[in-house]
Amino acid sequence: MANPLVQLNTQGQSPWYDNIDRSQLDSGEFQRMLNEDGILGVTANPTIFEKSISAGHAYDEQMSQLISDGKSTNEIYEAVIIQDIRTVADLLRPIYERTDGADGYVSLEVSPELANDTEGTVSEAKRFWKMVERPNLMIKIPATPAGIPAIYEVLRSGINVNVTLIFSLQAYRQVVDSYQRALQDLHSRGEDLSRIASVASFFVSRVDTLVDKRLEDMSKATNDTSEQQKLKSLEGKAAIANARLVYQDFKKLFATSAFESLKQAGAH
């Protein structure tokens, strides 16, 4: 039976693995996934790393040494994740080279504590970029009011960005504007746009989680059976409808003459 993830590749889709675990890296399981399961990218966040670190003993030796060296909690955390991110980036590098930078990325998220701090986000993104030193790294930045200008600044610095926590059409449009303005700045400086990559990670399921709860509350607040049935029929549909609207925006925003000029200069 054909692997559905591999089949996705044939449809122009790029499955990303939302997890990093050193035990998978050490055992060869992650390499197997790249070879057999069609995985073309990886993303992670502090929660994922917390689960990986606490679930087994793969990190014990490194952490014990760092503790003995007198490192702070944050220094230990960063040393651990940077090592994993570098390892994953190197394993993904053949994909990155084979696809000429279209795939083969690993994402590293800035601290959630910086969600409302534009300057702090930009500073940490640049610091992580220098620490990892891999061209197939993406820095994850949330599409918060403070994150939007940070996305622009980081991209125009030549750093790849994975924009996360996008829930609405308005936020998506702001993200696209930041991306395209950053590319225009880079192009005006004569930079190679083909080496700059960015993805907009639009959240789907969490929209339904919120909307369905509201629909449930509205249903409980009425005794009208017909109204209850109508509300029930709407459950599980808001997120997909929202995603469809965003996709229509995507097609329009990347079909302009301005972006076509950027594409001619190598933009993705």
PDB file of C-alpha atoms in Angstrom:
ATOM      1  CA  MET A   1       0.000   0.000   0.000  1.00  0.00           C
ATOM      2  CA  ALA A   2       1.394   3.378  -1.059  1.00  0.00           C
ATOM      3  CA  ASN A   3       2.503   5.742   1.680  1.00  0.00           C
ATOM      4  CA  PRO A   4      -0.015   8.639   1.701  1.00  0.00           C
ATOM      5  CA  LEU A   5       2.716  11.110   2.683  1.00  0.00           C
ATOM      6  CA  VAL A   6       4.756  10.112  -0.357  1.00  0.00           C
ATOM      7  CA  GLN A   7       1.614  10.454  -2.482  1.00  0.00           C
ATOM      8  CA  LEU A   8       1.253  14.019  -1.221  1.00  0.00           C
ATOM      9  CA  ASN A   9       4.652  14.783  -2.752  1.00  0.00           C
ATOM     10  CA  THR A  10       3.333  13.842  -6.175  1.00  0.00           C
ATOM     11  CA  GLN A  11       0.554  16.423  -5.735  1.00  0.00           C
ATOM     12  CA  GLY A  12       3.015  19.215  -5.080  1.00  0.00           C
ATOM     13  CA  GLN A  13       2.559  19.133  -1.302  1.00  0.00           C
ATOM     14  CA  SER A  14       5.414  19.163   1.213  1.00  0.00           C
ATOM     15  CA  PRO A  15       4.669  17.337   4.497  1.00  0.00           C
ATOM     16  CA  TRP A  16       6.518  18.721   7.510  1.00  0.00           C
ATOM     17  CA  TYR A  17       7.121  16.802  10.718  1.00  0.00           C
ATOM     18  CA  ASP A  18       6.039  18.760  13.804  1.00  0.00           C
ATOM     19  CA  ASN A  19       8.465  17.226  16.275  1.00  0.00           C
ATOM     20  CA  ILE A  20      12.142  16.910  17.178  1.00  0.00           C
ATOM     21  CA  ASP A  21      13.368  14.147  19.475  1.00  0.00           C
ATOM     22  CA  ARG A  22      17.039  13.295  19.913  1.00  0.00           C
ATOM     23  CA  SER A  23      16.239   9.628  20.439  1.00  0.00           C
ATOM     24  CA  GLN A  24      14.867   9.551  16.875  1.00  0.00           C
ATOM     25  CA  LEU A  25      17.980  11.314  15.619  1.00  0.00           C
ATOM     26  CA  ASP A  26      20.328   8.918  17.415  1.00  0.00           C
ATOM     27  CA  SER A  27      18.457   5.756  16.420  1.00  0.00           C
ATOM     28  CA  GLY A  28      18.173   6.610  12.732  1.00  0.00           C
ATOM     29  CA  GLU A  29      14.375   6.744  12.891  1.00  0.00           C
ATOM     30  CA  PHE A  30      14.318  10.332  11.698  1.00  0.00           C
ATOM     31  CA  GLN A  31      16.545   9.495   8.722  1.00  0.00           C
ATOM     32  CA  ARG A  32      14.199   6.620   7.884  1.00  0.00           C
ATOM     33  CA  MET A  33      11.268   9.054   7.866  1.00  0.00           C
ATOM     34  CA  LEU A  34      13.107  11.253   5.397  1.00  0.00           C
ATOM     35  CA  ASN A  35      13.951   8.280   3.199  1.00  0.00           C
ATOM     36  CA  GLU A  36      10.620   6.462   3.298  1.00  0.00           C
ATOM     37  CA  ASP A  37       7.841   8.777   4.480  1.00  0.00           C
ATOM     38  CA  GLY A  38       8.297  11.789   2.236  1.00  0.00           C
ATOM     39  CA  ILE A  39       9.012  14.245   5.050  1.00  0.00           C
ATOM     40  CA  LEU A  40      10.408  17.440   3.514  1.00  0.00           C
ATOM     41  CA  GLY A  41      10.670  19.769   6.498  1.00  0.00           C
ATOM     42  CA  VAL A  42      10.575  19.927  10.283  1.00  0.00           C
ATOM     43  CA  THR A  43       9.227  22.365  12.812  1.00  0.00           C
ATOM     44  CA  ALA A  44       9.369  22.530  16.579  1.00  0.00           C
ATOM     45  CA  ASN A  45       8.550  24.797  19.497  1.00  0.00           C
ATOM     46  CA  PRO A  46       9.415  25.035  23.205  1.00  0.00           C
ATOM     47  CA  THR A  47       6.550  22.708  24.152  1.00  0.00           C
ATOM     48  CA  ILE A  48       7.802  20.014  21.783  1.00  0.00           C
ATOM     49  CA  PHE A  49      11.317  20.286  23.167  1.00  0.00           C
ATOM     50  CA  GLU A  50       9.999  20.108  26.734  1.00  0.00           C
ATOM     51  CA  LYS A  51       8.209  16.851  25.946  1.00  0.00           C
ATOM     52  CA  SER A  52      11.220  15.376  24.163  1.00  0.00           C
ATOM     53  CA  ILE A  53      13.653  16.294  26.934  1.00  0.00           C
ATOM     54  CA  SER A  54      11.441  14.992  29.742  1.00  0.00           C
ATOM     55  CA  ALA A  55      10.270  11.811  27.985  1.00  0.00           C
ATOM     56  CA  GLY A  56      13.516   9.835  28.034  1.00  0.00           C
ATOM     57  CA  HIS A  57      17.245   9.916  28.673  1.00  0.00           C
ATOM     58  CA  ALA A  58      18.616  11.055  25.315  1.00  0.00           C
ATOM     59  CA  TYR A  59      19.523  14.470  26.697  1.00  0.00           C
ATOM     60  CA  ASP A  60      20.829  13.411  30.116  1.00  0.00           C
ATOM     61  CA  GLU A  61      24.541  13.315  29.299  1.00  0.00           C
ATOM     62  CA  GLN A  62      24.647  16.726  27.637  1.00  0.00           C
ATOM     63  CA  MET A  63      22.512  18.356  30.307  1.00  0.00           C
ATOM     64  CA  SER A  64      24.585  16.875  33.137  1.00  0.00           C
ATOM     65  CA  GLN A  65      27.736  18.301  31.568  1.00  0.00           C
ATOM     66  CA  LEU A  66      26.143  21.712  31.121  1.00  0.00           C
ATOM     67  CA  ILE A  67      24.976  21.712  34.733  1.00  0.00           C
ATOM     68  CA  SER A  68      28.498  20.791  35.858  1.00  0.00           C
ATOM     69  CA  ASP A  69      29.802  23.697  33.802  1.00  0.00           C
ATOM     70  CA  GLY A  70      27.564  26.032  35.786  1.00  0.00           C
ATOM     71  CA  LYS A  71      25.311  26.994  32.897  1.00  0.00           C
ATOM     72  CA  SER A  72      22.010  28.737  33.593  1.00  0.00           C
ATOM     73  CA  THR A  73      18.654  27.134  32.802  1.00  0.00           C
ATOM     74  CA  ASN A  74      18.259  29.207  29.649  1.00  0.00           C
ATOM     75  CA  GLU A  75      21.824  28.477  28.520  1.00  0.00           C
ATOM     76  CA  ILE A  76      21.188  24.756  28.974  1.00  0.00           C
ATOM     77  CA  TYR A  77      17.935  24.937  27.023  1.00  0.00           C
ATOM     78  CA  GLU A  78      19.527  26.820  24.143  1.00  0.00           C
ATOM     79  CA  ALA A  79      22.558  24.525  23.978  1.00  0.00           C
ATOM     80  CA  VAL A  80      20.281  21.490  23.802  1.00  0.00           C
ATOM     81  CA  ILE A  81      17.937  22.817  21.145  1.00  0.00           C
ATOM     82  CA  ILE A  82      20.692  24.336  19.001  1.00  0.00           C
ATOM     83  CA  GLN A  83      22.435  20.956  18.831  1.00  0.00           C
ATOM     84  CA  ASP A  84      19.225  19.236  17.738  1.00  0.00           C
ATOM     85  CA  ILE A  85      18.361  21.950  15.230  1.00  0.00           C
ATOM     86  CA  ARG A  86      21.815  21.728  13.650  1.00  0.00           C
ATOM     87  CA  THR A  87      21.582  17.948  13.420  1.00  0.00           C
ATOM     88  CA  VAL A  88      18.157  18.093  11.785  1.00  0.00           C
ATOM     89  CA  ALA A  89      19.273  20.855   9.413  1.00  0.00           C
ATOM     90  CA  ASP A  90      22.222  18.737   8.290  1.00  0.00           C
ATOM     91  CA  LEU A  91      20.001  15.705   7.713  1.00  0.00           C
ATOM     92  CA  LEU A  92      17.600  17.857   5.695  1.00  0.00           C
ATOM     93  CA  ARG A  93      20.383  19.545   3.734  1.00  0.00           C
ATOM     94  CA  PRO A  94      20.311  17.064   0.801  1.00  0.00           C
ATOM     95  CA  ILE A  95      16.602  17.842   0.339  1.00  0.00           C
ATOM     96  CA  TYR A  96      17.327  21.564   0.509  1.00  0.00           C
ATOM     97  CA  GLU A  97      20.037  21.226  -2.149  1.00  0.00           C
ATOM     98  CA  ARG A  98      18.023  18.871  -4.359  1.00  0.00           C
ATOM     99  CA  THR A  99      14.996  21.202  -4.410  1.00  0.00           C
ATOM    100  CA  ASP A 100      17.112  24.347  -4.798  1.00  0.00           C
ATOM    101  CA  GLY A 101      15.850  25.731  -1.502  1.00  0.00           C
ATOM    102  CA  ALA A 102      12.158  24.960  -1.995  1.00  0.00           C
ATOM    103  CA  ASP A 103      12.128  22.313   0.771  1.00  0.00           C
ATOM    104  CA  GLY A 104      14.411  20.893   3.438  1.00  0.00           C
ATOM    105  CA  TYR A 105      13.961  23.435   6.235  1.00  0.00           C
ATOM    106  CA  VAL A 106      13.898  23.123  10.010  1.00  0.00           C
ATOM    107  CA  SER A 107      12.193  25.769  12.132  1.00  0.00           C
ATOM    108  CA  LEU A 108      13.365  27.180  15.458  1.00  0.00           C
ATOM    109  CA  GLU A 109      10.943  29.366  17.407  1.00  0.00           C
ATOM    110  CA  VAL A 110      11.812  32.535  19.270  1.00  0.00           C
ATOM    111  CA  SER A 111      10.846  32.627  22.936  1.00  0.00           C
ATOM    112  CA  PRO A 112       7.080  32.966  23.583  1.00  0.00           C
ATOM    113  CA  GLU A 113       8.016  35.606  26.150  1.00  0.00           C
ATOM    114  CA  LEU A 114       8.885  37.893  23.223  1.00  0.00           C
ATOM    115  CA  ALA A 115       5.440  37.724  21.593  1.00  0.00           C
ATOM    116  CA  ASN A 116       4.792  41.379  22.458  1.00  0.00           C
ATOM    117  CA  ASP A 117       8.372  42.595  21.989  1.00  0.00           C
ATOM    118  CA  THR A 118       9.339  43.565  18.438  1.00  0.00           C
ATOM    119  CA  GLU A 119      12.953  44.495  19.145  1.00  0.00           C
ATOM    120  CA  GLY A 120      13.474  41.462  21.364  1.00  0.00           C
ATOM    121  CA  THR A 121      12.093  39.166  18.670  1.00  0.00           C
ATOM    122  CA  VAL A 122      14.362  40.636  15.996  1.00  0.00           C
ATOM    123  CA  SER A 123      17.388  40.363  18.277  1.00  0.00           C
ATOM    124  CA  GLU A 124      16.708  36.740  19.220  1.00  0.00           C
ATOM    125  CA  ALA A 125      16.004  35.767  15.607  1.00  0.00           C
ATOM    126  CA  LYS A 126      19.361  37.175  14.507  1.00  0.00           C
ATOM    127  CA  ARG A 127      21.123  35.535  17.445  1.00  0.00           C
ATOM    128  CA  PHE A 128      19.622  32.102  16.703  1.00  0.00           C
ATOM    129  CA  TRP A 129      20.494  32.474  13.014  1.00  0.00           C
ATOM    130  CA  LYS A 130      24.149  33.063  13.886  1.00  0.00           C
ATOM    131  CA  MET A 131      24.213  30.255  16.450  1.00  0.00           C
ATOM    132  CA  VAL A 132      22.801  27.594  14.115  1.00  0.00           C
ATOM    133  CA  GLU A 133      24.684  28.710  10.987  1.00  0.00           C
ATOM    134  CA  ARG A 134      22.635  26.694   8.513  1.00  0.00           C
ATOM    135  CA  PRO A 135      21.046  28.109   5.326  1.00  0.00           C
ATOM    136  CA  ASN A 136      18.060  25.778   5.691  1.00  0.00           C
ATOM    137  CA  LEU A 137      17.013  27.189   9.045  1.00  0.00           C
ATOM    138  CA  MET A 138      13.760  29.098   9.480  1.00  0.00           C
ATOM    139  CA  ILE A 139      13.079  31.261  12.502  1.00  0.00           C
ATOM    140  CA  LYS A 140       9.510  30.947  13.762  1.00  0.00           C
ATOM    141  CA  ILE A 141       7.899  34.270  14.642  1.00  0.00           C
ATOM    142  CA  PRO A 142       4.266  34.672  15.749  1.00  0.00           C
ATOM    143  CA  ALA A 143       1.913  36.952  13.808  1.00  0.00           C
ATOM    144  CA  THR A 144       1.137  39.081  16.850  1.00  0.00           C
ATOM    145  CA  PRO A 145       0.878  42.885  16.585  1.00  0.00           C
ATOM    146  CA  ALA A 146       4.505  43.071  17.743  1.00  0.00           C
ATOM    147  CA  GLY A 147       5.513  40.108  15.610  1.00  0.00           C
ATOM    148  CA  ILE A 148       4.377  41.556  12.273  1.00  0.00           C
ATOM    149  CA  PRO A 149       7.016  44.333  12.139  1.00  0.00           C
ATOM    150  CA  ALA A 150       9.603  41.872  13.469  1.00  0.00           C
ATOM    151  CA  ILE A 151       8.854  39.539  10.558  1.00  0.00           C
ATOM    152  CA  TYR A 152       9.621  42.358   8.129  1.00  0.00           C
ATOM    153  CA  GLU A 153      12.871  43.298   9.869  1.00  0.00           C
ATOM    154  CA  VAL A 154      14.105  39.713  10.134  1.00  0.00           C
ATOM    155  CA  LEU A 155      13.305  38.884   6.515  1.00  0.00           C
ATOM    156  CA  ARG A 156      14.956  42.043   5.191  1.00  0.00           C
ATOM    157  CA  SER A 157      18.054  40.949   7.120  1.00  0.00           C
ATOM    158  CA  GLY A 158      18.215  37.882   4.881  1.00  0.00           C
ATOM    159  CA  ILE A 159      16.896  35.415   7.455  1.00  0.00           C
ATOM    160  CA  ASN A 160      14.281  32.792   6.566  1.00  0.00           C
ATOM    161  CA  VAL A 161      11.050  33.069   8.562  1.00  0.00           C
ATOM    162  CA  ASN A 162       8.240  30.664   9.412  1.00  0.00           C
ATOM    163  CA  VAL A 163       5.320  32.822  10.538  1.00  0.00           C
ATOM    164  CA  THR A 164       3.177  31.067  13.117  1.00  0.00           C
ATOM    165  CA  LEU A 165      -0.053  31.800  15.005  1.00  0.00           C
ATOM    166  CA  ILE A 166      -1.954  33.116  11.969  1.00  0.00           C
ATOM    167  CA  PHE A 167      -5.687  32.767  12.569  1.00  0.00           C
ATOM    168  CA  SER A 168      -7.379  35.469  10.479  1.00  0.00           C
ATOM    169  CA  LEU A 169      -7.511  36.984   7.008  1.00  0.00           C
ATOM    170  CA  GLN A 170      -6.322  40.312   8.382  1.00  0.00           C
ATOM    171  CA  ALA A 171      -3.257  38.787  10.009  1.00  0.00           C
ATOM    172  CA  TYR A 172      -2.443  36.794   6.874  1.00  0.00           C
ATOM    173  CA  ARG A 173      -2.587  39.920   4.719  1.00  0.00           C
ATOM    174  CA  GLN A 174      -0.256  41.714   7.122  1.00  0.00           C
ATOM    175  CA  VAL A 175       2.171  38.801   6.967  1.00  0.00           C
ATOM    176  CA  VAL A 176       2.177  38.784   3.164  1.00  0.00           C
ATOM    177  CA  ASP A 177       2.725  42.539   3.110  1.00  0.00           C
ATOM    178  CA  SER A 178       5.706  42.180   5.463  1.00  0.00           C
ATOM    179  CA  TYR A 179       7.154  39.406   3.307  1.00  0.00           C
ATOM    180  CA  GLN A 180       6.771  41.221   0.012  1.00  0.00           C
ATOM    181  CA  ARG A 181       8.096  44.533   1.360  1.00  0.00           C
ATOM    182  CA  ALA A 182      11.127  42.732   2.782  1.00  0.00           C
ATOM    183  CA  LEU A 183      11.783  41.104  -0.596  1.00  0.00           C
ATOM    184  CA  GLN A 184      11.546  44.478  -2.306  1.00  0.00           C
ATOM    185  CA  ASP A 185      14.124  45.868   0.113  1.00  0.00           C
ATOM    186  CA  LEU A 186      16.453  42.937  -0.502  1.00  0.00           C
ATOM    187  CA  HIS A 187      16.016  43.221  -4.256  1.00  0.00           C
ATOM    188  CA  SER A 188      16.847  46.935  -4.173  1.00  0.00           C
ATOM    189  CA  ARG A 189      20.114  46.014  -2.425  1.00  0.00           C
ATOM    190  CA  GLY A 190      20.943  43.448  -5.088  1.00  0.00           C
ATOM    191  CA  GLU A 191      20.451  40.422  -2.819  1.00  0.00           C
ATOM    192  CA  ASP A 192      19.747  36.936  -4.211  1.00  0.00           C
ATOM    193  CA  LEU A 193      16.034  36.434  -3.533  1.00  0.00           C
ATOM    194  CA  SER A 194      16.210  32.738  -4.390  1.00  0.00           C
ATOM    195  CA  ARG A 195      18.022  32.109  -1.088  1.00  0.00           C
ATOM    196  CA  ILE A 196      15.293  33.719   1.028  1.00  0.00           C
ATOM    197  CA  ALA A 197      12.402  31.503   2.069  1.00  0.00           C
ATOM    198  CA  SER A 198       9.346  32.052   4.200  1.00  0.00           C
ATOM    199  CA  VAL A 199       6.175  30.162   5.017  1.00  0.00           C
ATOM    200  CA  ALA A 200       2.911  31.330   6.545  1.00  0.00           C
ATOM    201  CA  SER A 201       1.676  28.690   8.974  1.00  0.00           C
ATOM    202  CA  PHE A 202      -2.081  29.280   8.992  1.00  0.00           C
ATOM    203  CA  PHE A 203      -3.774  27.577  11.932  1.00  0.00           C
ATOM    204  CA  VAL A 204      -6.880  25.539  11.177  1.00  0.00           C
ATOM    205  CA  SER A 205      -8.036  23.184  13.955  1.00  0.00           C
ATOM    206  CA  ARG A 206      -7.776  25.739  16.746  1.00  0.00           C
ATOM    207  CA  VAL A 207     -10.330  27.928  14.985  1.00  0.00           C
ATOM    208  CA  ASP A 208     -12.857  25.110  15.186  1.00  0.00           C
ATOM    209  CA  THR A 209     -11.968  24.521  18.827  1.00  0.00           C
ATOM    210  CA  LEU A 210     -13.025  28.082  19.645  1.00  0.00           C
ATOM    211  CA  VAL A 211     -15.972  28.406  17.268  1.00  0.00           C
ATOM    212  CA  ASP A 212     -17.454  25.004  18.106  1.00  0.00           C
ATOM    213  CA  LYS A 213     -17.412  25.866  21.811  1.00  0.00           C
ATOM    214  CA  ARG A 214     -19.322  29.058  21.083  1.00  0.00           C
ATOM    215  CA  LEU A 215     -21.808  27.193  18.916  1.00  0.00           C
ATOM    216  CA  GLU A 216     -22.311  24.706  21.740  1.00  0.00           C
ATOM    217  CA  ASP A 217     -22.939  27.523  24.227  1.00  0.00           C
ATOM    218  CA  MET A 218     -25.418  29.168  21.859  1.00  0.00           C
ATOM    219  CA  SER A 219     -27.227  25.854  21.435  1.00  0.00           C
ATOM    220  CA  LYS A 220     -27.545  25.417  25.199  1.00  0.00           C
ATOM    221  CA  ALA A 221     -28.946  28.921  25.503  1.00  0.00           C
ATOM    222  CA  THR A 222     -31.965  28.208  23.301  1.00  0.00           C
ATOM    223  CA  ASN A 223     -34.898  25.806  23.525  1.00  0.00           C
ATOM    224  CA  ASP A 224     -35.618  26.077  19.813  1.00  0.00           C
ATOM    225  CA  THR A 225     -34.938  22.597  18.405  1.00  0.00           C
ATOM    226  CA  SER A 226     -34.640  23.914  14.864  1.00  0.00           C
ATOM    227  CA  GLU A 227     -32.079  26.500  15.947  1.00  0.00           C
ATOM    228  CA  GLN A 228     -30.133  23.861  17.869  1.00  0.00           C
ATOM    229  CA  GLN A 229     -29.968  21.647  14.784  1.00  0.00           C
ATOM    230  CA  LYS A 230     -28.807  24.581  12.679  1.00  0.00           C
ATOM    231  CA  LEU A 231     -26.058  25.411  15.164  1.00  0.00           C
ATOM    232  CA  LYS A 232     -25.030  21.756  15.352  1.00  0.00           C
ATOM    233  CA  SER A 233     -24.705  21.581  11.570  1.00  0.00           C
ATOM    234  CA  LEU A 234     -22.150  24.389  11.659  1.00  0.00           C
ATOM    235  CA  GLU A 235     -19.738  22.596  13.969  1.00  0.00           C
ATOM    236  CA  GLY A 236     -16.426  21.608  12.436  1.00  0.00           C
ATOM    237  CA  LYS A 237     -16.837  23.901   9.436  1.00  0.00           C
ATOM    238  CA  ALA A 238     -15.539  27.341  10.403  1.00  0.00           C
ATOM    239  CA  ALA A 239     -11.849  26.463  10.225  1.00  0.00           C
ATOM    240  CA  ILE A 240     -11.996  25.002   6.718  1.00  0.00           C
ATOM    241  CA  ALA A 241     -14.114  27.923   5.505  1.00  0.00           C
ATOM    242  CA  ASN A 242     -11.577  30.327   6.996  1.00  0.00           C
ATOM    243  CA  ALA A 243      -8.706  28.467   5.331  1.00  0.00           C
ATOM    244  CA  ARG A 244     -10.471  28.582   1.970  1.00  0.00           C
ATOM    245  CA  LEU A 245     -10.843  32.343   2.230  1.00  0.00           C
ATOM    246  CA  VAL A 246      -7.161  32.700   3.041  1.00  0.00           C
ATOM    247  CA  TYR A 247      -6.216  30.508   0.085  1.00  0.00           C
ATOM    248  CA  GLN A 248      -8.194  32.764  -2.240  1.00  0.00           C
ATOM    249  CA  ASP A 249      -6.293  35.720  -0.803  1.00  0.00           C
ATOM    250  CA  PHE A 250      -3.029  33.856  -1.323  1.00  0.00           C
ATOM    251  CA  LYS A 251      -3.764  33.400  -5.017  1.00  0.00           C
ATOM    252  CA  LYS A 252      -4.606  37.082  -5.452  1.00  0.00           C
ATOM    253  CA  LEU A 253      -1.754  38.522  -3.400  1.00  0.00           C
ATOM    254  CA  PHE A 254       0.881  36.471  -5.209  1.00  0.00           C
ATOM    255  CA  ALA A 255      -0.498  37.111  -8.695  1.00  0.00           C
ATOM    256  CA  THR A 256       0.246  40.835  -8.784  1.00  0.00           C
ATOM    257  CA  SER A 257       2.617  42.440 -11.252  1.00  0.00           C
ATOM    258  CA  ALA A 258       4.759  43.631  -8.338  1.00  0.00           C
ATOM    259  CA  PHE A 259       5.311  40.115  -7.045  1.00  0.00           C
ATOM    260  CA  GLU A 260       5.792  38.796 -10.562  1.00  0.00           C
ATOM    261  CA  SER A 261       8.790  41.120 -10.825  1.00  0.00           C
ATOM    262  CA  LEU A 262      10.142  39.695  -7.570  1.00  0.00           C
ATOM    263  CA  LYS A 263       9.636  36.161  -8.908  1.00  0.00           C
ATOM    264  CA  GLN A 264      11.688  37.047 -11.945  1.00  0.00           C
ATOM    265  CA  ALA A 265      14.432  38.022  -9.488  1.00  0.00           C
ATOM    266  CA  GLY A 266      14.243  34.616  -7.802  1.00  0.00           C
ATOM    267  CA  ALA A 267      11.562  35.053  -5.134  1.00  0.00           C
ATOM    268  CA  HIS A 268       9.574  31.981  -4.141  1.00  0.00           C
TER     269      HIS A 268
END
